[in-house]
Short mmCIF file of C-alpha atoms in Angstrom, two decimals:
data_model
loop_
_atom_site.label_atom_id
_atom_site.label_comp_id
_atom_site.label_asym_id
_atom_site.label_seq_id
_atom_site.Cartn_x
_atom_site.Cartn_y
_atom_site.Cartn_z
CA UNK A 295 13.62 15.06 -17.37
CA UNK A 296 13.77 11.86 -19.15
CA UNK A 297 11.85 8.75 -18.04
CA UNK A 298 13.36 6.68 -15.01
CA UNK A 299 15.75 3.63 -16.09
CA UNK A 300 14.62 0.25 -16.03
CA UNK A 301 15.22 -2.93 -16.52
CA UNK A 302 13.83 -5.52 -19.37
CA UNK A 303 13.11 -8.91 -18.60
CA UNK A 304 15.79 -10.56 -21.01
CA UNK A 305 18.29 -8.41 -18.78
CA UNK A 306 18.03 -11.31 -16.52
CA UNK A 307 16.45 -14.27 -17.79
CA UNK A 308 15.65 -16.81 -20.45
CA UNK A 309 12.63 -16.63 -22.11
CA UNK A 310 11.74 -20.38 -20.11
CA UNK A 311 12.95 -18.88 -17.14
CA UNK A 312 10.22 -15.86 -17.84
CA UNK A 313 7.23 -17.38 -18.70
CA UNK A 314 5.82 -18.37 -15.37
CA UNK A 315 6.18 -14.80 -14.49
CA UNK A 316 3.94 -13.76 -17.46
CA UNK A 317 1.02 -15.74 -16.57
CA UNK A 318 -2.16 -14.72 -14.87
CA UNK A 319 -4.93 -16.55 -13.00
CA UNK A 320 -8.46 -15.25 -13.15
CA UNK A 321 -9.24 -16.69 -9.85
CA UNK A 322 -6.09 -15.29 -7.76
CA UNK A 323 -7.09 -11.56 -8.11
CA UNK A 324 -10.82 -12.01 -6.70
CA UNK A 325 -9.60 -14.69 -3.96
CA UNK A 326 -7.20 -12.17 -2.55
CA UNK A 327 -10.58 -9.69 -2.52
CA UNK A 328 -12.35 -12.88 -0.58
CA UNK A 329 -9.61 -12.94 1.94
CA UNK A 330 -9.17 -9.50 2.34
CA UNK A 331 -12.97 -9.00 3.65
CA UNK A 332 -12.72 -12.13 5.20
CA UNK A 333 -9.72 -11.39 7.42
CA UNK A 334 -11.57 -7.65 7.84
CA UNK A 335 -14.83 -9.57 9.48
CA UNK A 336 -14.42 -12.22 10.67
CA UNK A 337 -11.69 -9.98 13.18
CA UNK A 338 -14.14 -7.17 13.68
CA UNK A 339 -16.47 -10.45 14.85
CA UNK A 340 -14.09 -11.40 17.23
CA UNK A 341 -14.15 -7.52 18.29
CA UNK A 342 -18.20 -8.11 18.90
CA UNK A 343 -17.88 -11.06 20.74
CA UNK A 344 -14.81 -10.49 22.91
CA UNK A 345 -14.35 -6.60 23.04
CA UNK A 346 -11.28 -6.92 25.07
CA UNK A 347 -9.48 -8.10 21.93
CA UNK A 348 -10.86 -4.41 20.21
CA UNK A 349 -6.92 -2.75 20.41
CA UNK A 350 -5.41 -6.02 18.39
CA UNK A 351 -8.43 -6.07 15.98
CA UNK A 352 -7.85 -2.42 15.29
CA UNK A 353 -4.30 -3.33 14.13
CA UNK A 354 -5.34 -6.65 12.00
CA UNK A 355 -8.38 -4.23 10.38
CA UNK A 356 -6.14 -1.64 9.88
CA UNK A 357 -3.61 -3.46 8.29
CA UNK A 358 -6.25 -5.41 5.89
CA UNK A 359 -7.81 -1.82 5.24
CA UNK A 360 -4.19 -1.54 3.57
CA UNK A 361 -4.74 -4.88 1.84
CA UNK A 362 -7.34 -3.38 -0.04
CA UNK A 363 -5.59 -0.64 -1.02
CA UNK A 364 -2.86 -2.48 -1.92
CA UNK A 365 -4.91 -4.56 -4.10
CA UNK A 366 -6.85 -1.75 -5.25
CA UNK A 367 -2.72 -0.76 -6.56
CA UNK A 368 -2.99 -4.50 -8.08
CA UNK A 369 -5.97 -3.26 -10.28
CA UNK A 370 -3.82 -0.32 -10.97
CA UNK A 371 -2.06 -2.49 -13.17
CA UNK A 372 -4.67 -4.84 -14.34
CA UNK A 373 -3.89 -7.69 -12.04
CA UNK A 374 -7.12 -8.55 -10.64
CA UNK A 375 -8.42 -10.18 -13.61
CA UNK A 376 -7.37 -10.47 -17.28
CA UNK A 377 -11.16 -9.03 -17.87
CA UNK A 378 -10.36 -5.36 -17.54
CA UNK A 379 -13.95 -4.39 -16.90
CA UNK A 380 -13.95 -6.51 -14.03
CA UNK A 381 -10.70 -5.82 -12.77
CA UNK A 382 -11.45 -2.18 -12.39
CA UNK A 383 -15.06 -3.17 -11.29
CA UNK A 384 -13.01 -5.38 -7.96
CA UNK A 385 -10.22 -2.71 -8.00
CA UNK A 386 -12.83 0.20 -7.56
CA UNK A 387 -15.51 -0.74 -5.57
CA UNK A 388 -14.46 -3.47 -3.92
CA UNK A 389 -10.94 -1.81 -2.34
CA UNK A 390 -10.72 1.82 -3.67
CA UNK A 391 -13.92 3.26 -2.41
CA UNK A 392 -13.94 1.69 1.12
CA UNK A 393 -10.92 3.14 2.44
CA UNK A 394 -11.99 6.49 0.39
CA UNK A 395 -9.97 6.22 -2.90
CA UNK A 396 -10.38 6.16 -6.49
CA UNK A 397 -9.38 3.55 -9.06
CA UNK A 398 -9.69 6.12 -11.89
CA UNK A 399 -8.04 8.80 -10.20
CA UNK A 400 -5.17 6.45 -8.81
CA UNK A 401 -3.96 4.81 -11.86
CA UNK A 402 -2.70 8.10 -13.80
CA UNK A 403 -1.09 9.00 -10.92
CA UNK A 404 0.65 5.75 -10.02
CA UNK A 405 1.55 5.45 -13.36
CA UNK A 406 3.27 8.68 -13.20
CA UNK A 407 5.49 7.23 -9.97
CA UNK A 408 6.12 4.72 -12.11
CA UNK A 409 7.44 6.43 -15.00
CA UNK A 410 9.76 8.63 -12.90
CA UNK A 411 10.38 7.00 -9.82
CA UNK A 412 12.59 9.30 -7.26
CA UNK A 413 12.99 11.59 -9.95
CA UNK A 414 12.08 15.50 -9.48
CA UNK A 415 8.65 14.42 -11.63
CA UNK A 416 7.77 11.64 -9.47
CA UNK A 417 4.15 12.56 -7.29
CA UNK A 418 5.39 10.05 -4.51
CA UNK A 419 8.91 11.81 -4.46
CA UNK A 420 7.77 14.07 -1.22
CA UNK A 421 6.90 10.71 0.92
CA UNK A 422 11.00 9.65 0.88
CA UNK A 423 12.95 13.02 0.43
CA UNK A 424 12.55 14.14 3.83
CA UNK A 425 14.35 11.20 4.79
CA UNK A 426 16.31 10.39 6.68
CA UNK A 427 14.45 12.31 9.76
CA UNK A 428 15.24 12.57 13.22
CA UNK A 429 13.74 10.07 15.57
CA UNK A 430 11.73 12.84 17.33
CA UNK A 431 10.41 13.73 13.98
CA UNK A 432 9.38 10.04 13.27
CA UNK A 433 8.12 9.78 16.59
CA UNK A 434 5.64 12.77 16.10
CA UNK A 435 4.70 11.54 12.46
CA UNK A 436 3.71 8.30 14.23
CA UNK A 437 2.09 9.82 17.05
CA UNK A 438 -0.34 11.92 14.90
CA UNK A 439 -1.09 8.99 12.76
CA UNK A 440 -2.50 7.17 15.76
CA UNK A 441 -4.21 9.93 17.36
CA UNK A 442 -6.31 10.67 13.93
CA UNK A 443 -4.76 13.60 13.51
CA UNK A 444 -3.14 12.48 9.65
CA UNK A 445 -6.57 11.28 9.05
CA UNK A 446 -8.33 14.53 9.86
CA UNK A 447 -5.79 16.26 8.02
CA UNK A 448 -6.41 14.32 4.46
CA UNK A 449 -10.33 13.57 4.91
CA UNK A 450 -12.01 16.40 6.47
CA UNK A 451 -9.17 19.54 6.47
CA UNK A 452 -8.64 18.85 2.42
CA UNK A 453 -12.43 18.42 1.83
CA UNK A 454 -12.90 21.70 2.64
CA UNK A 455 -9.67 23.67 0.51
CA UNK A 456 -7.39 23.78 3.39
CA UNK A 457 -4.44 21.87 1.32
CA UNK A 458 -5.33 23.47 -2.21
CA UNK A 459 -2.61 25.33 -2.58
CA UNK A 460 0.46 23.18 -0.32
CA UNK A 461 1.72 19.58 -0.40
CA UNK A 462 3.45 18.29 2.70
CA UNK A 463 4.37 14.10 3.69
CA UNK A 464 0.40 13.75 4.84
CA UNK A 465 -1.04 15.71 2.00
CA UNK A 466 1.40 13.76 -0.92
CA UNK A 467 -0.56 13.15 -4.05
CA UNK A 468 -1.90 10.09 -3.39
CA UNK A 469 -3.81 11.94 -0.56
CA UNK A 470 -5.05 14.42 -2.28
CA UNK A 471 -6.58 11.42 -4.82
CA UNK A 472 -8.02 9.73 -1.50
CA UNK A 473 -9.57 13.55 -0.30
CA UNK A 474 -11.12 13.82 -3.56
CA UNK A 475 -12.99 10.44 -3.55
CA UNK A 476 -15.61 11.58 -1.23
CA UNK A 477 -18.97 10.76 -2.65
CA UNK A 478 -18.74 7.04 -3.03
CA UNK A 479 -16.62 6.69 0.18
CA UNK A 480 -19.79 8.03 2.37
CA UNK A 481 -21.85 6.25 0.10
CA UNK A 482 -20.48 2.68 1.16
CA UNK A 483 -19.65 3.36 4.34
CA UNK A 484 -23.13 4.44 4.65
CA UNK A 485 -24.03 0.91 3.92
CA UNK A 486 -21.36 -0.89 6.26
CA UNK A 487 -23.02 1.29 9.07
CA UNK A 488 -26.31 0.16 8.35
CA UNK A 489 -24.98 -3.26 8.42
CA UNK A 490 -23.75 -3.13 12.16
CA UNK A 491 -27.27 -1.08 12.77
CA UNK A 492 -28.97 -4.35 10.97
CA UNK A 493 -26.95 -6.85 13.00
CA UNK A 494 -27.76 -4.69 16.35
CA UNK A 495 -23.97 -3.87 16.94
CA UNK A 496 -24.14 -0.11 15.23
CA UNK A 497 -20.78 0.58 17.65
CA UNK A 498 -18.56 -2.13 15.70
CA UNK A 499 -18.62 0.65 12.61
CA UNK A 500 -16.99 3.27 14.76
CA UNK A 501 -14.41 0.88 16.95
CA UNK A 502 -14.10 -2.02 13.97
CA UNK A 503 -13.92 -0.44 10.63
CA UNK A 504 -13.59 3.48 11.53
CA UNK A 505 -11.14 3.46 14.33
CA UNK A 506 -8.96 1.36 12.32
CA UNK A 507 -9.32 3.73 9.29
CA UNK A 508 -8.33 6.63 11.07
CA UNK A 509 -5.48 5.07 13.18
CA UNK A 510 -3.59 1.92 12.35
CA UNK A 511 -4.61 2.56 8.16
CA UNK A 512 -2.75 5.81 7.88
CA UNK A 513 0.38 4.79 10.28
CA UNK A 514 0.92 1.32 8.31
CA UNK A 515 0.56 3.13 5.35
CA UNK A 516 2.94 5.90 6.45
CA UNK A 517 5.76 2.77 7.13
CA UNK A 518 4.99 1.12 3.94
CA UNK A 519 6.05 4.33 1.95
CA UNK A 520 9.27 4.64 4.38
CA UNK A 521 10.36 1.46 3.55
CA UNK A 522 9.67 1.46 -0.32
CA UNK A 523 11.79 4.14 -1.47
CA UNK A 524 12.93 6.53 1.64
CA UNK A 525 17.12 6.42 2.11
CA UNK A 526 17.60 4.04 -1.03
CA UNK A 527 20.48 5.83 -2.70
CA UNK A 528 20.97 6.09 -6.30
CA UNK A 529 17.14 4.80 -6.62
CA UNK A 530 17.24 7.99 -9.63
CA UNK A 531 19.87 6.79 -11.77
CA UNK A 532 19.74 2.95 -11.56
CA UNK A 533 16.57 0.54 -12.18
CA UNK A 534 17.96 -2.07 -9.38
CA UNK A 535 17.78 0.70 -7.14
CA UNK A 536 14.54 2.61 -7.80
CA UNK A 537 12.65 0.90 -4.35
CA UNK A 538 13.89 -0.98 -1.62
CA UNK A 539 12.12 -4.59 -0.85
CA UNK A 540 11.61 -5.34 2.99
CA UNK A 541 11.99 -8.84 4.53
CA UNK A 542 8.85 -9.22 6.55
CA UNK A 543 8.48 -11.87 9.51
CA UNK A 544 5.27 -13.30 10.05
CA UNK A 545 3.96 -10.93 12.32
CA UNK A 546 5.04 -8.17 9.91
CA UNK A 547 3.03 -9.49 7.12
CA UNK A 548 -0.45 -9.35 9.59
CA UNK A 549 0.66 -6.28 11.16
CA UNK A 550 2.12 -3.82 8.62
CA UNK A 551 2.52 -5.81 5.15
CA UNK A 552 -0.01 -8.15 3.48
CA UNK A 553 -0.18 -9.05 -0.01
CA UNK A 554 3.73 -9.17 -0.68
CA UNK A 555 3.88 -5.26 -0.91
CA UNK A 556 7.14 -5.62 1.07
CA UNK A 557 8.77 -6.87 -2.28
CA UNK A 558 8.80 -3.47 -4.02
CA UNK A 559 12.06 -3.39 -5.87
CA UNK A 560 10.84 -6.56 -7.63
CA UNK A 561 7.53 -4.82 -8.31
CA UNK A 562 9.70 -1.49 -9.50
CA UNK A 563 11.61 -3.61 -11.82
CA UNK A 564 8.89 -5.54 -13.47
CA UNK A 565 5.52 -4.06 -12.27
CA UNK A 566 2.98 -6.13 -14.31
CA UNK A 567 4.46 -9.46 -12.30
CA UNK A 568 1.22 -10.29 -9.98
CA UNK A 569 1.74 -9.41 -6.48
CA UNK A 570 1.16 -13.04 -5.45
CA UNK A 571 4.65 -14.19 -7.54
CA UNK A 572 6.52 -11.31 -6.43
CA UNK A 573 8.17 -13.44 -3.68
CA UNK A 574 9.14 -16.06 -6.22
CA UNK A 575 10.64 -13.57 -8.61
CA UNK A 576 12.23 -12.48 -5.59
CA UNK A 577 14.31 -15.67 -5.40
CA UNK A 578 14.12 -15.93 -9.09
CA UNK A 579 15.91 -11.94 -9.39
CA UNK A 580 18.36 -12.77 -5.95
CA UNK A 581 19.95 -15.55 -8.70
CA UNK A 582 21.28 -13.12 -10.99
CA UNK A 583 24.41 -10.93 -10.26
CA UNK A 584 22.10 -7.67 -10.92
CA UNK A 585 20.82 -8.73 -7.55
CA UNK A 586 23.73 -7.79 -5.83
CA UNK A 587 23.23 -4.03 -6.85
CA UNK A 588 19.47 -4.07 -4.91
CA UNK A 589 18.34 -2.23 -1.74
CA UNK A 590 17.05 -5.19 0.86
CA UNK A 591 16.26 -4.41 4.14
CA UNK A 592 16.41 -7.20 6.93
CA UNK A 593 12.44 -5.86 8.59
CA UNK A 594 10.72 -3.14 9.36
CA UNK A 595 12.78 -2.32 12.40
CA UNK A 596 15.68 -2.05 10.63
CA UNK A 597 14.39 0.25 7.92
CA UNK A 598 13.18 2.90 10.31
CA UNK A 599 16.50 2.63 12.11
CA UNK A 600 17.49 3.55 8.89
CA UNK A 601 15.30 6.16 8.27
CA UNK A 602 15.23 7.64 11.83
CA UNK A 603 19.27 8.04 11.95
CA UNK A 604 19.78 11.60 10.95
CA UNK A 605 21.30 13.69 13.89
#
């Protein structure tokens, strides 16, 4: 099947009105890193010092865990740094490895989506054609993200061959990059335990970082794919359709998406735009009459209405 359609820049805009979007700052990528890990410790500090707040913190961790994973999809496509040795150094070990992915093994295959978004060659094409589900369904997909069960399922059942030979919404290709990233995933989180061992609070690991990992990481992450490309129709045939961008309220950004990820059909129709200008080539796009043709969602509540609505 041929490549998916897309759009060119001069489809829309001047080459003045371009420019800005083509620019690159070497300081934004690592700053976003700084904040990331910031945001990650100084909550799991909180945690320490006022364990009561542990259940929130496990949401705010969780949800920066995806941060780094969503800037580890920055690096992806070199937007960390216009060094490219360091921008796969920061995309790699810095957010790949400690939420147990792969920078090498990530990029072919996002790449790919790229190529052939929600076409029958795309390797994130099983995360949105199940949709739209029942609510039940939704409800148990939720349930055994929270409970650690999708997290057993890609970490320890695929580490041992269980999945070789079957694909299913948990076990989508990206997962089955995450299960085989391993090595260097025990490896640092080897080190982030000996940390809290160090600082004489070896329990933070398992209810700060791991908890989150295995909970609030893989359900946030589960709604982010929903609501980039799940019930978006024509998204195969039409570049202005190939993802759906989200609206996201304050307490959606710190909750469920940081970093601008909830502008995907921007980043689908220009995806070497930095993630940090994605909101103003939101308002920049939303000028044009092409806008008009474009899948946006009013919040996350309404796109798993959306997505939850079959009988």
């Amino acid at each position: 099947m041929p490549a998916a359609p897309r759009a060119r820049p001069t489809d829309l805009f001047t080459p003045d009105e371009w420019a800005p979007f083509q620019t690159r700052r070497a300081w934004a990528g690592p700053l976003l890193i700084l904040h990331c890990w910031g945001v990650i410790l100084l909550t799991a500090a909180a945690g320490v010092v006022w364990p009561i707040l542990i259940p929130l913190c496990v949401a705010v961790i969780g949800t920066r865990q995806l941060g780094l994973a969503i800037l580890m999809h920055e690096a992806a496509h070199g937007g960390l740094s216009p060094n490219a040795r360091l921008n796969d150094f920061l995309g790699h070990w810095l957010c790949a490895v400690p939420v147990g992915a792969s920078l090498v093994l990530y990029r072919p295959y996002h790449l790919s989506h790229h190529k052939y978004a929600q076409q029958a060659e795309d390797p994130d094409l099983v995360l949105s054609a199940p949709f739209p589900v029942t609510r039940a369904s939704l409800r148990r997909k939720i349930i055994r993200d929270l409970t650690g069960q999708t997290f057993f399922k890609q970490r320890v059942l695929f580490a041992f061959k269980a999945f070789s030979s079957q694909r299913d919404e948990d076990m989508a290709e990206g997962a089955v990059v995450t299960g085989r990233s391993v090595a260097p995933f025990l490896f640092v989180n080897a080190g982030l335990l000996l940390a809290a061992v160090l600082a004489g609070v070896w329990w933070a690991y398992f209810a700060l970082w791991l908890l989150p990992l295995a909970t609030w990481f893989p359900m946030v992450t589960r709604l982010r794919n929903i609501a980039e490309h799940a019930c978006v129709e024509g998204s195969a045939d039409d570049a202005f359709r190939a993802a759906r961008t989200t609206r996201a309220a304050w307490w959606e950004r710190v909750f469920i998406a940081p970093y601008w990820v909830n502008f995907h059909a921007e980043h689908h129709l220009f995806m070497h735009v930095p993630c940090w200008k994605l909101p103003a080539l939101h308002r920049a796009v939303h000028g044009k009459p092409q806008a008009e043709r474009m899948e946006v969602a009013g919040g996350y509540l309404q796109v798993l209405k959306s997505a939850s609505g079959a009988g």
